[in-house]
Coordinates of C-alpha atoms in Angstrom, one line a residue:
M14 CA 0.0 0.0 0.0
A15 CA 1.1 3.5 -0.8
F16 CA -0.4 6.5 1.2
Q17 CA -1.2 10.0 0.0
P18 CA -2.4 12.8 2.3
I19 CA -5.6 14.7 1.9
V20 CA -4.3 18.1 3.2
D21 CA -6.3 20.6 5.2
V22 CA -4.7 23.7 3.8
A23 CA -6.3 26.0 6.4
S24 CA -4.8 24.1 9.4
G25 CA -1.6 23.0 7.5
A26 CA -2.1 19.4 8.7
P27 CA -3.2 16.2 7.1
F28 CA -7.0 15.6 7.2
A29 CA -6.6 12.0 6.1
Y30 CA -4.4 9.6 4.3
E31 CA -5.7 7.6 1.4
A32 CA -4.5 4.0 1.0
L33 CA -3.6 3.2 -2.6
V34 CA -2.8 -0.3 -3.8
R35 CA 0.6 -1.0 -5.4
G36 CA 2.3 -4.1 -6.8
I37 CA 5.3 -5.6 -5.1
D38 CA 7.4 -4.6 -8.1
G39 CA 6.0 -1.1 -8.2
E40 CA 3.0 -1.8 -10.4
S41 CA 0.3 1.0 -10.4
A42 CA -3.2 0.6 -9.0
G43 CA -4.5 0.5 -12.6
E44 CA -2.3 -2.4 -13.5
I45 CA -3.2 -4.3 -10.4
L46 CA -6.9 -3.8 -10.9
S47 CA -6.6 -5.1 -14.5
W48 CA -5.6 -8.4 -13.1
V49 CA -8.7 -8.7 -10.9
T50 CA -11.4 -10.9 -12.3
P51 CA -15.1 -11.1 -11.3
G52 CA -14.2 -14.3 -9.4
T53 CA -11.4 -12.7 -7.4
L54 CA -13.1 -9.3 -6.9
Y55 CA -14.5 -10.0 -3.4
R56 CA -11.2 -11.4 -2.1
F57 CA -9.2 -8.6 -3.6
D58 CA -11.4 -5.9 -2.0
Q59 CA -11.3 -7.6 1.4
A60 CA -7.5 -8.1 1.3
C61 CA -6.9 -4.4 0.4
R62 CA -9.1 -3.2 3.3
V63 CA -7.3 -5.4 5.8
R64 CA -3.8 -4.7 4.6
A65 CA -4.5 -0.9 4.5
I66 CA -5.5 -0.9 8.2
E67 CA -2.6 -3.2 9.2
I68 CA 0.0 -0.9 7.6
A69 CA -1.6 2.3 8.8
H70 CA -1.6 1.0 12.3
G71 CA 2.0 0.0 12.0
L72 CA 2.8 3.6 10.9
S73 CA 0.9 5.0 13.8
C74 CA -1.5 6.8 11.6
G75 CA -3.6 9.1 13.8
Q76 CA -5.6 10.7 11.1
L77 CA -8.5 9.4 9.1
L78 CA -7.6 6.5 6.9
S79 CA -9.4 6.5 3.6
I80 CA -9.9 3.1 1.8
N81 CA -11.4 2.6 -1.6
F82 CA -14.0 0.0 -2.1
L83 CA -15.7 -1.4 -5.2
P84 CA -19.5 -1.5 -4.6
N85 CA -19.9 -4.5 -6.9
A86 CA -17.7 -6.5 -4.6
V87 CA -20.0 -6.0 -1.6
Y88 CA -22.9 -8.5 -1.8
E89 CA -24.2 -7.8 1.7
P90 CA -22.8 -4.9 3.9
D91 CA -22.9 -6.6 7.3
A92 CA -21.2 -9.8 6.1
C93 CA -18.6 -8.1 3.8
I94 CA -17.4 -5.8 6.6
Q95 CA -16.6 -8.5 9.1
A96 CA -12.9 -8.8 8.1
T97 CA -12.6 -5.0 8.5
L98 CA -14.2 -5.0 11.9
D99 CA -12.1 -8.0 13.0
V100 CA -8.7 -6.4 12.1
A101 CA -9.7 -3.0 13.5
Q102 CA -10.7 -4.6 16.8
T103 CA -7.6 -6.7 17.0
L104 CA -5.3 -3.8 16.4
G105 CA -7.4 -1.3 18.4
F106 CA -7.9 0.9 15.3
P107 CA -10.9 3.1 15.9
L108 CA -13.8 2.7 13.4
D109 CA -14.4 6.5 13.3
R110 CA -10.9 6.9 11.8
I111 CA -11.8 4.8 8.8
M112 CA -13.4 6.4 5.7
F113 CA -14.6 4.3 2.8
E114 CA -14.5 5.9 -0.7
V115 CA -17.1 4.6 -3.2
T116 CA -15.1 4.0 -6.4
E117 CA -17.4 3.4 -9.4
T118 CA -15.1 1.8 -12.0
E119 CA -18.2 0.4 -13.6
Y120 CA -21.9 1.4 -13.6
V121 CA -23.8 0.2 -10.5
R122 CA -27.3 -0.6 -11.8
D123 CA -28.7 -1.3 -8.3
R124 CA -28.5 2.2 -6.8
G125 CA -30.5 1.0 -3.8
H126 CA -27.9 -1.5 -3.0
L127 CA -25.2 1.2 -3.0
R128 CA -27.3 3.3 -0.7
N129 CA -27.7 0.4 1.7
I130 CA -23.9 0.0 1.8
V131 CA -23.3 3.6 2.5
E132 CA -26.0 3.8 5.2
A133 CA -24.8 0.6 6.8
Y134 CA -21.2 1.8 6.9
N135 CA -22.3 5.2 8.5
A136 CA -24.4 3.3 11.1
M137 CA -21.3 1.3 12.1
G138 CA -19.3 4.4 12.7
F139 CA -17.3 4.7 9.5
S140 CA -17.2 7.9 7.3
T141 CA -18.1 7.6 3.6
A142 CA -17.0 9.5 0.6
I143 CA -17.8 9.6 -3.2
D144 CA -14.7 9.4 -5.2
D145 CA -14.1 11.0 -8.7
F146 CA -17.1 13.2 -8.4
G147 CA -17.9 14.9 -11.7
G148 CA -16.2 12.2 -13.8
G149 CA -17.2 8.8 -15.0
Y150 CA -20.3 7.5 -13.2
A151 CA -20.0 9.7 -10.1
N152 CA -22.3 12.6 -10.9
L153 CA -24.9 14.9 -9.2
D154 CA -27.6 12.3 -9.3
L155 CA -25.6 10.2 -6.7
L156 CA -26.3 12.9 -4.1
V157 CA -30.0 12.2 -4.5
D158 CA -29.6 8.7 -3.2
L159 CA -26.5 8.8 -1.0
H160 CA -25.6 10.8 2.0
P161 CA -21.8 10.8 2.1
D162 CA -19.7 12.7 4.5
V163 CA -17.2 13.7 1.8
V164 CA -17.2 14.3 -1.9
K165 CA -14.0 14.2 -3.8
I166 CA -14.0 16.4 -6.9
D167 CA -12.5 14.7 -10.0
R168 CA -9.3 16.0 -11.4
Q169 CA -11.1 16.9 -14.7
L170 CA -12.8 19.8 -12.8
I171 CA -9.7 20.9 -11.0
R172 CA -7.2 21.0 -13.9
D173 CA -6.1 24.6 -14.7
V174 CA -9.1 25.9 -12.7
S175 CA -7.4 29.2 -12.0
E176 CA -7.5 29.9 -15.8
S177 CA -10.8 28.2 -16.7
P178 CA -14.0 30.4 -16.1
R179 CA -16.2 27.4 -16.9
R180 CA -14.6 25.2 -14.3
Q181 CA -14.7 28.0 -11.8
A182 CA -18.4 28.5 -12.3
I183 CA -19.0 24.7 -11.7
L184 CA -16.9 24.5 -8.6
E185 CA -18.2 27.8 -7.1
S186 CA -21.7 26.3 -7.4
L187 CA -20.6 23.1 -5.6
V188 CA -19.5 25.0 -2.5
P189 CA -22.9 26.2 -1.3
L190 CA -24.5 22.9 -2.4
A191 CA -22.1 20.9 -0.3
E192 CA -22.8 23.3 2.7
R193 CA -26.5 22.8 2.3
L194 CA -26.1 19.0 2.2
D195 CA -23.6 18.9 5.1
I196 CA -20.8 17.5 2.9
R197 CA -17.1 18.3 2.9
L198 CA -15.4 18.8 -0.4
V199 CA -12.0 17.5 -1.3
A200 CA -10.2 18.6 -4.5
E201 CA -8.4 15.7 -6.1
G202 CA -5.4 15.9 -8.4
V203 CA -4.2 19.3 -7.3
E204 CA -0.9 19.8 -9.2
T205 CA 0.0 23.5 -9.3
L206 CA 0.1 26.4 -7.0
G207 CA -2.4 28.2 -9.1
E208 CA -4.9 25.4 -8.7
A209 CA -4.3 25.1 -4.9
R210 CA -4.5 28.9 -4.4
W211 CA -7.8 29.3 -6.3
L212 CA -9.5 26.4 -4.6
Y213 CA -8.4 27.7 -1.1
S214 CA -9.6 31.2 -1.9
R215 CA -13.1 29.7 -2.7
G216 CA -13.3 27.7 0.5
I217 CA -12.2 24.3 -0.8
T218 CA -9.5 23.9 1.8
L219 CA -9.2 20.0 1.7
Q220 CA -6.9 19.2 -1.2
Q221 CA -5.1 16.1 -2.5
G222 CA -2.5 15.8 -5.2
Y223 CA 1.1 16.0 -6.4
F224 CA 1.4 19.7 -5.5
H225 CA 1.1 18.7 -1.8
A226 CA 2.6 15.2 -1.7
R227 CA 3.0 12.2 -4.0
P228 CA 1.9 8.7 -2.8
A229 CA 4.7 6.9 -0.8
V230 CA 4.8 3.2 -0.3
E231 CA 4.3 2.2 3.3
V232 CA 5.2 5.7 4.5
L233 CA 3.0 8.6 5.6
P234 CA 4.3 11.5 3.5
G235 CA 5.1 14.8 5.2
L236 CA 3.8 18.2 4.1
S237 CA 5.7 21.2 2.9
A238 CA 5.1 24.1 5.2
T239 CA 6.6 26.4 2.5
R240 CA 4.1 25.3 -0.1
L241 CA 1.1 25.5 2.3
A242 CA 2.2 29.0 3.3
A243 CA 2.5 30.0 -0.4
V244 CA -1.1 28.8 -1.0
R245 CA -2.5 30.8 1.9
D246 CA -0.4 33.9 1.4
Q247 CA -1.0 34.2 -2.4
A248 CA -4.7 33.5 -1.9
R249 CA -5.0 36.6 0.2
T250 CA -3.3 38.8 -2.4

């Protein structure tokens, strides 16, 4: 597992660390996922959850641990969460420090099933997030059926936002919407100072991307105080 921080630019501290699967020879998440078949999907999903918690515990992660899950791998929420509950209990890892990100790599036809998963996880004490919002299958209609704690805005809406009036208009409309729905926004794929500064100036203070820190295998990456100060200082000018 590699870990990448979700940064709270306002406080200058990590809000969470996302666990990202990697191969033993450095293979990317996309390459690893390409090896997963329908017959191995459930076991793969379970193994990733357990390993992420084990490694995060070993690294003394005191922040929220964000774990991706594939909704089509969850046939019944209570049964499929048992391995997660067992490892968390064994290690003493608090459930309220685990956030599950809904990753829709394929269309989920049974939206009611997905809603049941999110509601069950929230009832157990986990946080939930919608990943890649605004790209692929994760669009506004999801917010009709789901009540996530966090929405992660897809990189396609973040790229060059400081120079893109249309992207600016979309993101500026999301901020009050998220406030009304009691959802926290995370900007994914932040790669430049200009992007980070514009987002921060509009109240999107939770950010993730190469500008702040790249994923690191079995390490919790530190943050650059200089970069964080540059975002805050330039946003005020």
